[in-house]
Amino acid sequence: MASNEPAINQDFIREIVVGDLESGKHTTVVTRFPPEPNGYLHIGHAKSICLNFGIAAQFGGQCNLRFDDTNPTKEEQEYIDAIEADVRWLGFEWAGLYFASDYFEQMYAWGEKLIGKGKAYVCDCTADEVRERRGTLTEPGRPCPHGHRPASESMDLFRRMRAGEFPDGARTLRAKIDMASGNINMRDPVIYRILHAPHPHAGDKWCLYPMYDYAHPLEDAIEHITHSICTLEFEDHRPFYDWVIDECELPEPHPQQIEFARLNLTYTVMSKRKLLQLVQEGMVSGWDDPRMPTISGLRRRGFTPEAIRDFADRIGVAKRDSMVDVQLLEHCLREDLNRRALRKFAVLRPLKLVVENYPEGQVEEFEVPNNPEDPAAGTRTVPFSRELWIEHDDFRETPPPKYYRLSPGNEVRLRSAYFVRCTSVVKDVAGNVVEVRCAYDPATRGGAALDGRKVQATMHWLSAAHAVPAEVRLYDRLLTRPDPGDVEEGQDWKANINQSSLEVLGGCWVEPSLADAKPEERFQFERLGYFCVDADSVGGKLVFNRTVTLRDTWAKIEQKQKR
Ligand code: ATP
Ligand code: MG
């Protein structure tokens, strides 16, 4: 590669793509992201989205968004809409938007074709009987009594299945392959089932639905997908994927199924079934709860699409399952927000600080840089007056060793304003400090002493008369164990749910420039972390979510790894 070309990802999937383009097997690359609309997308899906759309973009090809909607009872329009919004928010635009259900007629015709060729038969067994005859990993299956049913009889039954003559579960259409195959997926798998249920996209047209393993290769072939990328658990399904395409006699070049390792994240559950449980059982406020690993949850939490895409790039793709440290995801976010987020003053647990020698009624405006990482971000003014809010934790009546913030007699810098020295405290009847008093030095205006004297702490502050009230929501991990599947005997994954993952702070204050902040706007509250405005901010009420703290444990882990 010429040195002036941008660095591109290189992994085993991209190597296959390069090989196929060089050999002339394909002249263009077509991928797809094929979610089932039975839930919201999560960070694992983001990995697949970045991979499929990323490969298409890198090789000048195209990527489709296809709803794999073959299971109508679990699918909903709400999920379809959310998935489209999430893919767009991540920064991707699909070449085509398709629904597997739009291909049902074509798939049905191929079902008849398979019957005509003697490659499929209608089976009258119950689900239990099918399972019982299928055998196990170590034992071959036994032939189905309907396996030798004449094609004409299967054809007639299959048409009557479509016409709605039989109840759910009465019959299935099965591929006729090999009940003794070493691969269970090849033991005459069911390819059609009767299900009298309306479909969110196809309406009530069908009472016969194709199984995923039959439908998926056909969907890929119809869309001329070149590389059908899926997760590792489908590896054993690949022979059947190829069988379907071969036996339906679809034109070359055939799509190639390629498996990669799904994303697993520490402290994170990712199956849609479990996420749905969290939502349905009210353990979170919804699919977009800021603690959820869903794209919409991460978005509401304050994640940026850039950070998620950067994360997907860094984890890469592999052929072996592994667990990724969630701190890497947070590290990518901090890097992005550190570059871009405007700095603001906010006081989450307020303590009154009265500047005794500051004239009553006087207000000064101090210029404060919006982002020290980005001088182009400019400055803003923050008002200063005699009564201020500081963080409760920034004052100690009896300071422990190495505590340099405010304590009786000690001098600190109020950022961009003045040096102040603590003179006294006011206590309530219970002996709690409710107010701190101090004196400022006018010769330290702007935050530096003319005589060159130093202080060891710089603190943020807010003018009490100008500060804007806010609610702040602090989040902790939703699960208590790094591996959410690591449970005591007899317990399920829910035993690992962190019962105190949300802390709501009611009496917070933020600087006046935040009064008009809009949902999803992200900021760094100096010394506290990154925060974003929550959608619950309505009618002048401000609600912030803490996206992530400032401390970056991952950076330390990385340094250690390098050493
Ligand atoms: P879940 O098990 O959470 O329900 P799924 O695989 O059933 O997920 P789909 O809607 O079928 O969900 O997934 C759409 C695509 O996203 C598939 O190609 C799937 O392989 C991929 N995908 C799902 N989960 C992950 C993950 N954790 N890491 C990477 N890719 C994933
Ligand atoms: Mg799936």
Coordinates of C-alpha atoms and ligand atoms in Angstrom, one line a residue:
M1 CA 0.0 0.0 0.0
A2 CA 1.3 3.5 -0.9
S3 CA 2.3 5.4 2.2
N4 CA -0.1 8.3 1.5
E5 CA -3.1 6.0 1.5
P6 CA -5.1 6.0 4.7
A7 CA -4.5 3.0 6.9
I8 CA -7.4 0.5 6.5
N9 CA -8.5 -2.3 8.7
Q10 CA -7.1 -5.7 7.8
D11 CA -8.7 -8.8 9.2
F12 CA -9.6 -12.3 8.0
I13 CA -12.9 -11.2 6.5
R14 CA -11.4 -8.3 4.6
E15 CA -8.7 -10.7 3.4
I16 CA -11.4 -13.0 2.0
V17 CA -13.1 -10.0 0.3
V18 CA -9.8 -8.8 -1.2
G19 CA -9.1 -12.4 -2.5
D20 CA -12.6 -12.6 -4.1
L21 CA -12.1 -9.3 -5.9
E22 CA -8.7 -10.2 -7.1
S23 CA -9.7 -13.6 -8.3
G24 CA -12.7 -12.1 -10.1
K25 CA -15.2 -14.2 -8.2
H26 CA -16.9 -10.9 -7.4
T27 CA -16.6 -7.5 -9.1
T28 CA -18.3 -5.7 -6.3
V29 CA -19.0 -6.2 -2.6
V30 CA -22.5 -6.4 -1.2
T31 CA -23.1 -7.0 2.5
R32 CA -26.1 -6.7 4.7
F33 CA -27.0 -6.0 8.3
P34 CA -29.9 -8.4 9.1
P35 CA -31.5 -7.7 12.5
E36 CA -34.6 -9.5 13.6
P37 CA -37.0 -6.7 14.7
N38 CA -37.7 -8.4 18.0
G39 CA -35.9 -5.9 20.2
Y40 CA -33.6 -2.8 20.2
L41 CA -30.1 -3.0 18.8
H42 CA -27.3 -3.3 21.3
I43 CA -23.5 -2.6 21.3
G44 CA -22.9 -6.1 19.9
H45 CA -25.0 -5.2 16.9
A46 CA -23.0 -2.1 16.5
K47 CA -19.9 -4.3 16.0
S48 CA -21.8 -6.1 13.2
I49 CA -23.1 -2.8 11.7
C50 CA -19.6 -1.2 11.7
L51 CA -18.2 -4.4 10.1
N52 CA -20.8 -4.8 7.4
F53 CA -21.2 -1.1 6.5
G54 CA -17.5 -0.6 6.9
I55 CA -16.5 -3.3 4.5
A56 CA -19.0 -2.1 1.9
A57 CA -17.6 1.5 2.2
Q58 CA -14.0 0.4 2.1
F59 CA -14.4 -1.6 -1.1
G60 CA -16.8 0.8 -2.8
G61 CA -19.7 -1.7 -2.5
Q62 CA -23.0 -1.5 -0.8
C63 CA -24.6 -2.6 2.4
N64 CA -28.3 -3.3 2.9
L65 CA -30.4 -3.1 6.0
R66 CA -32.6 -6.1 6.0
F67 CA -35.2 -7.0 8.5
D68 CA -35.1 -10.7 9.1
D69 CA -38.7 -10.9 10.0
T70 CA -39.6 -14.5 9.8
N71 CA -40.9 -14.9 13.3
P72 CA -44.0 -12.7 13.5
T73 CA -45.0 -13.3 17.1
K74 CA -42.0 -11.6 18.5
E75 CA -41.6 -8.8 16.0
E76 CA -43.0 -5.2 16.2
Q77 CA -43.1 -2.0 14.2
E78 CA -41.7 -0.2 17.2
Y79 CA -38.5 -2.3 16.9
I80 CA -38.3 -1.7 13.1
D81 CA -38.5 2.1 13.6
A82 CA -35.9 2.0 16.4
I83 CA -33.5 -0.1 14.4
E84 CA -33.6 2.3 11.5
A85 CA -33.0 5.3 13.8
D86 CA -30.1 3.6 15.5
V87 CA -28.3 2.6 12.4
R88 CA -28.6 6.2 11.1
W89 CA -27.5 7.6 14.4
L90 CA -24.4 5.4 14.2
G91 CA -23.6 7.2 11.0
F92 CA -24.5 4.7 8.3
E93 CA -26.9 4.8 5.4
W94 CA -28.1 1.6 3.7
A95 CA -28.1 1.0 0.0
G96 CA -31.4 -0.9 0.2
L97 CA -34.0 -1.3 2.9
Y98 CA -35.5 -4.8 2.7
F99 CA -37.8 -7.1 4.6
A100 CA -37.4 -10.9 4.4
S101 CA -41.2 -11.0 4.5
D102 CA -41.3 -9.3 1.1
Y103 CA -39.6 -12.5 -0.3
F104 CA -42.1 -14.9 1.2
E105 CA -43.8 -15.6 -2.2
Q106 CA -40.5 -16.3 -3.8
M107 CA -39.4 -18.5 -0.9
Y108 CA -42.7 -20.4 -1.0
A109 CA -42.1 -21.1 -4.7
W110 CA -38.7 -22.5 -4.0
G111 CA -40.3 -24.6 -1.3
E112 CA -42.5 -26.2 -4.0
K113 CA -39.4 -26.6 -6.2
L114 CA -37.7 -28.5 -3.5
I115 CA -40.7 -30.8 -3.1
G116 CA -40.8 -31.3 -6.9
K117 CA -37.2 -32.4 -6.8
G118 CA -37.7 -34.8 -4.0
K119 CA -35.6 -32.6 -1.7
A120 CA -38.4 -31.7 0.7
Y121 CA -41.4 -33.4 2.2
V122 CA -44.4 -32.6 4.4
C123 CA -44.0 -34.2 7.8
D124 CA -46.9 -34.9 10.1
C125 CA -44.9 -35.5 13.2
T126 CA -45.4 -33.3 16.3
A127 CA -42.5 -31.1 17.5
D128 CA -41.7 -33.7 20.2
E129 CA -41.6 -36.5 17.7
V130 CA -39.3 -34.5 15.4
R131 CA -37.0 -33.8 18.3
E132 CA -37.1 -37.4 19.5
R133 CA -36.1 -38.8 16.1
R134 CA -33.4 -36.2 15.5
G135 CA -30.8 -38.0 17.7
T136 CA -28.0 -36.2 19.5
L137 CA -24.5 -35.1 19.0
T138 CA -23.3 -38.6 19.5
E139 CA -26.3 -40.6 18.2
P140 CA -27.5 -40.5 14.6
G141 CA -31.2 -39.6 14.0
R142 CA -33.8 -42.0 12.8
P143 CA -35.6 -41.6 9.4
C144 CA -38.9 -39.8 9.5
P145 CA -41.9 -42.0 8.6
H146 CA -43.0 -39.3 6.1
G147 CA -39.6 -39.1 4.4
H148 CA -40.8 -41.3 1.6
R149 CA -44.1 -39.5 1.0
P150 CA -44.7 -39.1 -2.7
A151 CA -43.8 -35.6 -4.0
S152 CA -47.4 -35.1 -5.3
E153 CA -48.8 -35.8 -1.9
S154 CA -46.3 -33.4 -0.2
M155 CA -47.1 -30.8 -2.8
D156 CA -50.9 -31.0 -2.2
L157 CA -50.4 -30.9 1.6
F158 CA -47.9 -27.9 1.3
R159 CA -50.5 -25.9 -0.7
R160 CA -53.2 -26.7 1.8
M161 CA -50.9 -25.7 4.6
R162 CA -50.6 -22.3 2.9
A163 CA -54.3 -22.2 2.4
G164 CA -54.9 -22.4 6.1
E165 CA -56.5 -25.9 6.3
F166 CA -54.4 -27.1 9.2
P167 CA -53.9 -25.8 12.7
D168 CA -50.6 -24.5 14.2
G169 CA -48.0 -27.3 14.6
A170 CA -50.0 -29.9 12.6
R171 CA -47.5 -30.3 9.9
T172 CA -44.1 -29.0 8.7
L173 CA -42.2 -28.9 5.5
R174 CA -38.8 -30.5 6.0
A175 CA -35.7 -30.6 3.8
K176 CA -34.8 -34.1 2.8
I177 CA -31.1 -34.5 3.5
D178 CA -29.6 -37.1 5.8
M179 CA -31.0 -38.2 9.2
A180 CA -27.7 -39.8 10.0
S181 CA -25.6 -36.8 9.2
G182 CA -22.8 -36.0 11.7
N183 CA -24.2 -32.4 11.6
I184 CA -27.6 -32.2 13.4
N185 CA -28.5 -29.2 11.3
M186 CA -28.5 -31.5 8.2
R187 CA -30.9 -34.1 9.7
D188 CA -34.0 -33.1 7.7
P189 CA -34.4 -29.6 9.2
V190 CA -37.8 -28.1 9.3
I191 CA -38.0 -25.3 6.7
Y192 CA -41.7 -24.3 7.0
R193 CA -44.1 -24.2 10.0
I194 CA -47.8 -23.4 10.3
L195 CA -48.4 -20.3 12.4
H196 CA -51.7 -18.5 12.3
A197 CA -50.4 -15.1 13.3
P198 CA -50.5 -11.7 11.7
H199 CA -47.2 -10.3 10.6
P200 CA -46.1 -6.7 11.4
H201 CA -45.0 -6.2 7.8
A202 CA -46.8 -8.7 5.7
G203 CA -50.2 -8.4 7.5
D204 CA -52.4 -11.5 7.6
K205 CA -51.4 -12.8 4.2
W206 CA -49.6 -15.8 5.6
C207 CA -50.2 -18.6 8.0
L208 CA -47.1 -20.5 6.9
Y209 CA -43.7 -19.1 7.8
P210 CA -40.2 -20.1 6.6
M211 CA -37.6 -21.0 9.3
Y212 CA -34.7 -18.7 9.7
D213 CA -32.1 -21.3 8.4
Y214 CA -34.1 -21.7 5.2
A215 CA -35.0 -18.1 4.7
H216 CA -31.6 -16.5 5.4
P217 CA -29.6 -17.9 2.5
L218 CA -32.4 -17.2 0.1
E219 CA -32.7 -13.6 1.3
D220 CA -28.9 -13.2 0.8
A221 CA -29.1 -14.8 -2.7
I222 CA -32.1 -12.6 -3.7
E223 CA -30.1 -9.5 -2.8
H224 CA -26.9 -10.7 -4.4
I225 CA -25.1 -10.5 -1.2
T226 CA -21.5 -11.5 -1.8
H227 CA -20.3 -11.9 1.9
S228 CA -22.9 -12.9 4.4
I229 CA -21.2 -12.1 7.8
C230 CA -22.7 -13.7 10.9
T231 CA -21.6 -14.7 14.4
L232 CA -19.9 -18.0 15.2
E233 CA -22.9 -19.9 16.5
F234 CA -23.9 -20.2 12.8
E235 CA -20.8 -22.1 11.8
D236 CA -22.6 -25.5 12.0
H237 CA -25.4 -24.1 10.0
R238 CA -23.2 -23.2 7.1
P239 CA -23.6 -26.6 5.3
F240 CA -27.3 -26.1 5.3
Y241 CA -26.9 -22.5 4.1
D242 CA -25.0 -23.8 1.1
W243 CA -27.4 -26.7 0.6
V244 CA -30.4 -24.4 0.3
I245 CA -28.7 -22.2 -2.3
D246 CA -27.5 -25.2 -4.3
E247 CA -30.8 -27.1 -4.2
C248 CA -32.8 -24.0 -5.1
E249 CA -30.4 -23.7 -8.1
L250 CA -29.7 -20.1 -7.6
P251 CA -27.3 -18.3 -10.0
E252 CA -23.6 -18.0 -9.3
P253 CA -21.8 -16.4 -7.7
H254 CA -23.3 -17.7 -4.5
P255 CA -23.1 -15.6 -1.3
Q256 CA -20.5 -16.9 1.1
Q257 CA -21.4 -17.2 4.8
I258 CA -18.5 -16.0 7.0
E259 CA -18.6 -16.3 10.8
F260 CA -16.8 -14.0 13.3
A261 CA -16.8 -13.9 17.1
R262 CA -19.6 -12.0 18.7
L263 CA -18.9 -9.1 21.1
N264 CA -19.0 -10.0 24.8
L265 CA -18.5 -7.1 27.2
T266 CA -17.7 -7.3 30.9
Y267 CA -20.5 -6.3 33.2
T268 CA -22.9 -6.4 30.3
V269 CA -25.7 -8.7 29.2
M270 CA -26.4 -8.6 25.5
S271 CA -29.0 -11.1 24.6
K272 CA -32.2 -9.4 23.5
R273 CA -34.1 -11.9 25.6
K274 CA -32.4 -10.7 28.7
L275 CA -32.6 -7.0 27.8
L276 CA -36.4 -7.6 27.2
Q277 CA -36.6 -9.1 30.7
L278 CA -35.0 -6.0 32.2
V279 CA -37.5 -3.8 30.4
Q280 CA -40.6 -5.9 31.0
E281 CA -39.8 -6.5 34.7
G282 CA -39.3 -2.8 35.3
M283 CA -35.6 -3.1 36.3
V284 CA -34.8 -0.3 33.9
S285 CA -37.0 2.6 32.7
G286 CA -37.1 1.2 29.1
W287 CA -35.0 0.1 26.2
D288 CA -33.3 3.5 26.2
D289 CA -32.6 3.5 29.9
P290 CA -29.1 5.1 30.1
R291 CA -27.8 1.9 31.9
M292 CA -28.8 -0.3 29.0
P293 CA -26.2 -1.5 26.5
T294 CA -28.6 -0.7 23.7
I295 CA -27.7 1.9 21.1
S296 CA -30.5 4.0 22.3
G297 CA -29.5 3.6 25.9
L298 CA -25.9 4.5 25.1
R299 CA -27.1 7.5 23.1
R300 CA -29.3 8.7 26.0
R301 CA -26.4 8.1 28.3
G302 CA -24.3 10.5 26.2
F303 CA -22.2 8.2 24.1
T304 CA -21.2 9.6 20.7
P305 CA -21.5 7.6 17.4
E306 CA -17.8 8.4 16.8
A307 CA -16.8 6.7 20.1
I308 CA -18.8 3.6 19.3
R309 CA -17.3 3.4 15.8
D310 CA -13.8 3.9 17.2
F311 CA -14.5 1.1 19.7
A312 CA -15.6 -1.3 16.9
D313 CA -12.4 -0.5 15.0
R314 CA -10.2 -1.2 17.9
I315 CA -11.7 -4.5 18.9
G316 CA -11.5 -5.7 15.4
V317 CA -12.9 -9.1 14.3
A318 CA -11.6 -12.5 15.3
K319 CA -12.6 -16.2 14.9
R320 CA -12.6 -17.0 18.6
D321 CA -15.0 -15.7 21.3
S322 CA -13.6 -13.5 24.0
M323 CA -14.6 -10.9 26.5
V324 CA -13.8 -7.3 26.0
D325 CA -13.3 -5.0 28.9
V326 CA -16.1 -2.4 29.1
Q327 CA -13.5 0.1 30.2
L328 CA -12.2 0.1 26.6
L329 CA -15.6 1.4 25.4
E330 CA -15.5 4.1 28.1
H331 CA -11.9 5.0 27.1
C332 CA -12.9 5.5 23.5
L333 CA -15.7 7.8 24.7
R334 CA -13.5 9.8 27.0
E335 CA -11.0 10.4 24.2
D336 CA -13.8 11.7 22.0
L337 CA -15.5 13.8 24.6
N338 CA -12.2 15.2 25.9
R339 CA -11.6 16.6 22.4
R340 CA -15.1 18.0 21.8
A341 CA -17.1 18.5 25.0
L342 CA -17.5 22.1 26.3
R343 CA -16.4 22.5 29.9
K344 CA -18.9 23.8 32.4
F345 CA -19.2 24.4 36.1
A346 CA -21.7 22.3 38.0
V347 CA -22.0 21.6 41.7
L348 CA -23.7 18.3 42.4
R349 CA -23.6 18.3 46.3
P350 CA -23.7 22.0 47.1
L351 CA -22.2 23.7 50.2
K352 CA -22.6 27.4 50.6
L353 CA -19.4 29.5 50.6
V354 CA -19.7 33.1 51.6
V355 CA -16.9 35.5 50.7
E356 CA -17.1 37.8 53.7
N357 CA -15.0 40.7 52.3
Y358 CA -16.6 40.7 48.8
P359 CA -19.0 43.6 48.4
E360 CA -22.6 42.7 48.8
G361 CA -24.6 43.1 45.5
Q362 CA -21.4 43.1 43.3
V363 CA -21.2 40.8 40.4
E364 CA -18.2 40.1 38.2
E365 CA -18.1 38.2 35.0
F366 CA -15.0 35.9 34.5
E367 CA -13.8 34.6 31.2
V368 CA -13.4 30.8 31.4
P369 CA -12.0 28.7 28.5
N370 CA -14.6 26.4 26.9
N371 CA -12.2 23.6 26.2
P372 CA -8.5 23.7 27.1
E373 CA -8.0 21.0 24.5
D374 CA -9.4 23.2 21.7
P375 CA -8.6 26.9 21.8
A376 CA -11.0 27.4 18.9
A377 CA -13.8 26.5 21.3
G378 CA -13.4 30.0 22.8
T379 CA -14.4 31.2 26.2
R380 CA -17.6 32.0 28.1
T381 CA -18.3 34.2 31.0
V382 CA -19.3 32.9 34.4
P383 CA -20.7 35.3 37.0
F384 CA -19.1 35.6 40.4
S385 CA -20.7 37.1 43.6
R386 CA -20.4 37.1 47.3
E387 CA -22.4 33.9 47.9
L388 CA -21.2 30.8 46.1
W389 CA -21.8 27.1 45.8
I390 CA -18.9 24.7 46.1
E391 CA -18.9 20.9 46.2
H392 CA -19.5 19.5 49.7
D393 CA -16.5 17.3 49.2
D394 CA -14.2 20.3 48.5
F395 CA -14.3 21.3 52.2
R396 CA -13.1 19.4 55.3
E397 CA -13.2 20.8 58.7
T398 CA -10.5 18.4 59.8
P399 CA -8.5 17.7 56.6
P400 CA -6.9 14.3 56.3
P401 CA -3.2 14.3 55.2
K402 CA -2.6 15.5 51.7
Y403 CA -6.1 17.1 51.5
Y404 CA -5.3 20.4 49.8
R405 CA -8.8 21.7 49.2
L406 CA -10.6 24.1 51.5
S407 CA -10.2 23.7 55.2
P408 CA -10.0 26.2 58.1
G409 CA -7.1 28.6 57.5
N410 CA -6.2 27.0 54.1
E411 CA -6.1 29.0 50.8
V412 CA -7.3 27.7 47.4
R413 CA -7.9 29.0 44.0
L414 CA -11.5 29.4 42.7
R415 CA -10.9 28.6 39.1
S416 CA -10.5 31.7 36.8
A417 CA -11.6 34.0 39.7
Y418 CA -9.7 34.5 43.0
F419 CA -7.7 32.9 45.8
V420 CA -9.9 32.5 48.9
R421 CA -8.8 31.6 52.4
C422 CA -11.2 29.8 54.8
T423 CA -12.0 31.9 57.9
S424 CA -14.8 30.1 59.7
V425 CA -17.7 27.7 59.4
V426 CA -21.4 27.8 60.4
K427 CA -23.0 24.7 61.8
D428 CA -26.5 23.5 62.4
V429 CA -27.7 22.2 65.7
A430 CA -26.6 18.7 64.9
G431 CA -23.1 20.0 64.3
N432 CA -23.0 19.7 60.5
V433 CA -21.2 22.4 58.6
V434 CA -23.9 24.2 56.6
E435 CA -21.9 27.2 55.4
V436 CA -18.2 28.0 55.0
R437 CA -16.9 31.5 55.2
C438 CA -13.8 32.8 53.5
A439 CA -11.9 36.0 52.5
Y440 CA -10.7 36.7 49.0
D441 CA -7.6 38.4 47.9
P442 CA -8.4 41.1 45.2
A443 CA -4.8 40.9 44.0
T444 CA -5.4 37.3 42.7
R445 CA -8.1 38.4 40.2
G446 CA -8.3 35.9 37.3
G447 CA -6.8 33.1 39.5
A448 CA -3.2 34.1 39.8
A449 CA -1.4 35.9 42.6
L450 CA 0.7 39.0 41.7
D451 CA 3.3 38.1 44.4
G452 CA 3.7 34.7 42.7
R453 CA 2.3 32.7 45.7
K454 CA 1.0 29.3 45.0
V455 CA -2.0 27.3 46.2
Q456 CA -2.3 23.5 45.9
A457 CA -5.9 23.2 44.9
T458 CA -8.1 24.7 42.2
M459 CA -11.8 24.3 42.7
H460 CA -14.9 25.1 40.6
W461 CA -17.7 27.2 42.0
L462 CA -21.0 28.8 41.1
S463 CA -22.6 32.1 42.0
A464 CA -25.6 31.1 44.1
A465 CA -27.8 33.9 42.8
H466 CA -27.1 33.0 39.2
A467 CA -26.8 29.2 39.3
V468 CA -29.6 27.2 37.6
P469 CA -31.1 24.2 39.4
A470 CA -30.8 20.7 37.9
E471 CA -31.3 17.1 38.7
V472 CA -28.3 14.8 38.0
R473 CA -28.5 11.1 37.6
L474 CA -25.5 9.0 38.4
Y475 CA -25.1 5.5 37.0
D476 CA -23.2 2.5 38.0
R477 CA -22.8 -0.8 36.2
L478 CA -26.0 -2.7 35.8
L479 CA -24.3 -6.0 36.8
T480 CA -22.1 -6.8 39.7
R481 CA -19.9 -9.3 38.0
P482 CA -17.5 -8.9 35.0
D483 CA -18.9 -12.1 33.5
P484 CA -22.7 -11.8 33.8
G485 CA -23.0 -15.6 33.3
D486 CA -21.0 -16.2 36.3
V487 CA -23.7 -17.2 38.8
E488 CA -24.0 -19.2 42.0
E489 CA -25.6 -22.6 41.6
G490 CA -29.4 -22.5 41.4
Q491 CA -29.4 -18.8 40.5
D492 CA -30.0 -17.1 37.2
W493 CA -28.3 -14.1 35.6
K494 CA -30.6 -11.7 37.4
A495 CA -28.9 -12.5 40.7
N496 CA -26.0 -10.4 39.4
I497 CA -28.1 -7.3 38.9
N498 CA -26.7 -4.3 40.8
Q499 CA -29.5 -3.1 42.9
S500 CA -28.0 0.4 43.3
S501 CA -27.0 1.3 39.7
L502 CA -28.9 4.6 39.7
E503 CA -28.5 7.5 42.1
V504 CA -30.6 10.6 41.6
L505 CA -29.3 13.9 43.0
G506 CA -32.0 16.5 43.3
G507 CA -30.5 19.7 44.5
C508 CA -27.7 20.3 42.0
W509 CA -26.7 23.6 40.4
V510 CA -25.2 24.3 37.0
E511 CA -23.8 27.5 35.5
P512 CA -26.3 29.9 33.8
S513 CA -24.9 29.2 30.3
L514 CA -26.6 25.8 30.6
A515 CA -30.1 27.2 31.1
D516 CA -31.1 26.5 27.5
A517 CA -29.2 23.2 27.0
K518 CA -31.1 20.7 24.8
P519 CA -31.5 16.9 25.2
E520 CA -28.4 15.0 24.0
E521 CA -26.0 17.9 24.3
R522 CA -22.9 16.7 26.0
F523 CA -20.6 18.6 28.4
Q524 CA -17.7 18.1 30.7
F525 CA -18.6 19.3 34.2
E526 CA -15.1 20.3 35.4
R527 CA -13.6 17.9 37.8
L528 CA -16.7 15.7 37.8
G529 CA -17.0 13.9 34.6
Y530 CA -18.9 14.0 31.3
F531 CA -22.6 14.7 31.4
C532 CA -25.4 15.0 28.9
V533 CA -28.9 16.5 29.0
D534 CA -31.6 13.8 29.4
A535 CA -34.7 13.7 27.4
D536 CA -36.7 14.2 30.6
S537 CA -35.6 17.8 30.6
V538 CA -38.9 19.5 29.8
G539 CA -40.5 22.8 30.7
G540 CA -37.4 24.5 31.9
K541 CA -36.4 21.6 34.2
L542 CA -32.9 20.4 33.6
V543 CA -31.9 16.7 34.0
F544 CA -28.4 15.5 33.3
N545 CA -27.0 12.0 33.0
R546 CA -23.5 11.3 34.1
T547 CA -22.1 9.7 30.9
V548 CA -18.8 8.7 32.4
T549 CA -16.4 9.9 35.1
L550 CA -13.1 11.6 34.3
R551 CA -10.9 8.9 35.7
D552 CA -9.7 6.6 33.0
T553 CA -8.7 3.3 34.4
W554 CA -8.3 1.8 31.0
A555 CA -5.5 4.2 30.1
K556 CA -3.6 2.8 33.1
I557 CA -4.3 -0.7 32.1
E558 CA -3.0 0.0 28.7
Q559 CA 0.2 1.6 30.0
K560 CA 0.8 -1.4 32.2
Q561 CA 0.3 -3.7 29.2
K562 CA 2.8 -1.7 27.2
R563 CA 5.4 -1.9 29.9
Ligands
ATP1 P1 -29.5 -11.6 20.4 O1 -28.9 -13.0 20.7 O2 -29.1 -10.5 21.2 O3 -31.0 -11.7 20.3 P2 -29.4 -11.9 17.6 O4 -28.2 -12.5 17.0 O5 -30.6 -12.8 17.7 O6 -29.0 -11.3 19.0 P3 -30.2 -10.4 15.4 O7 -31.2 -9.4 15.3 O8 -30.4 -11.7 14.7 O9 -29.9 -10.7 16.9 O10 -28.7 -9.9 15.0 C1 -28.5 -9.1 13.8 C2 -27.0 -9.2 13.4 O11 -26.2 -8.8 14.5 C3 -26.7 -10.7 13.2 O12 -25.9 -10.8 12.0 C4 -25.9 -11.1 14.4 O13 -24.9 -12.0 14.1 C5 -25.3 -9.7 14.8 N1 -25.0 -9.7 16.3 C6 -25.9 -9.9 17.3 N2 -25.3 -9.9 18.5 C7 -24.0 -9.6 18.3 C8 -22.8 -9.5 19.1 N3 -22.9 -9.6 20.4 N4 -21.7 -9.2 18.5 C9 -21.6 -9.1 17.2 N5 -22.6 -9.2 16.3 C10 -23.8 -9.5 16.9
MG2 MG -30.5 -13.8 15.5

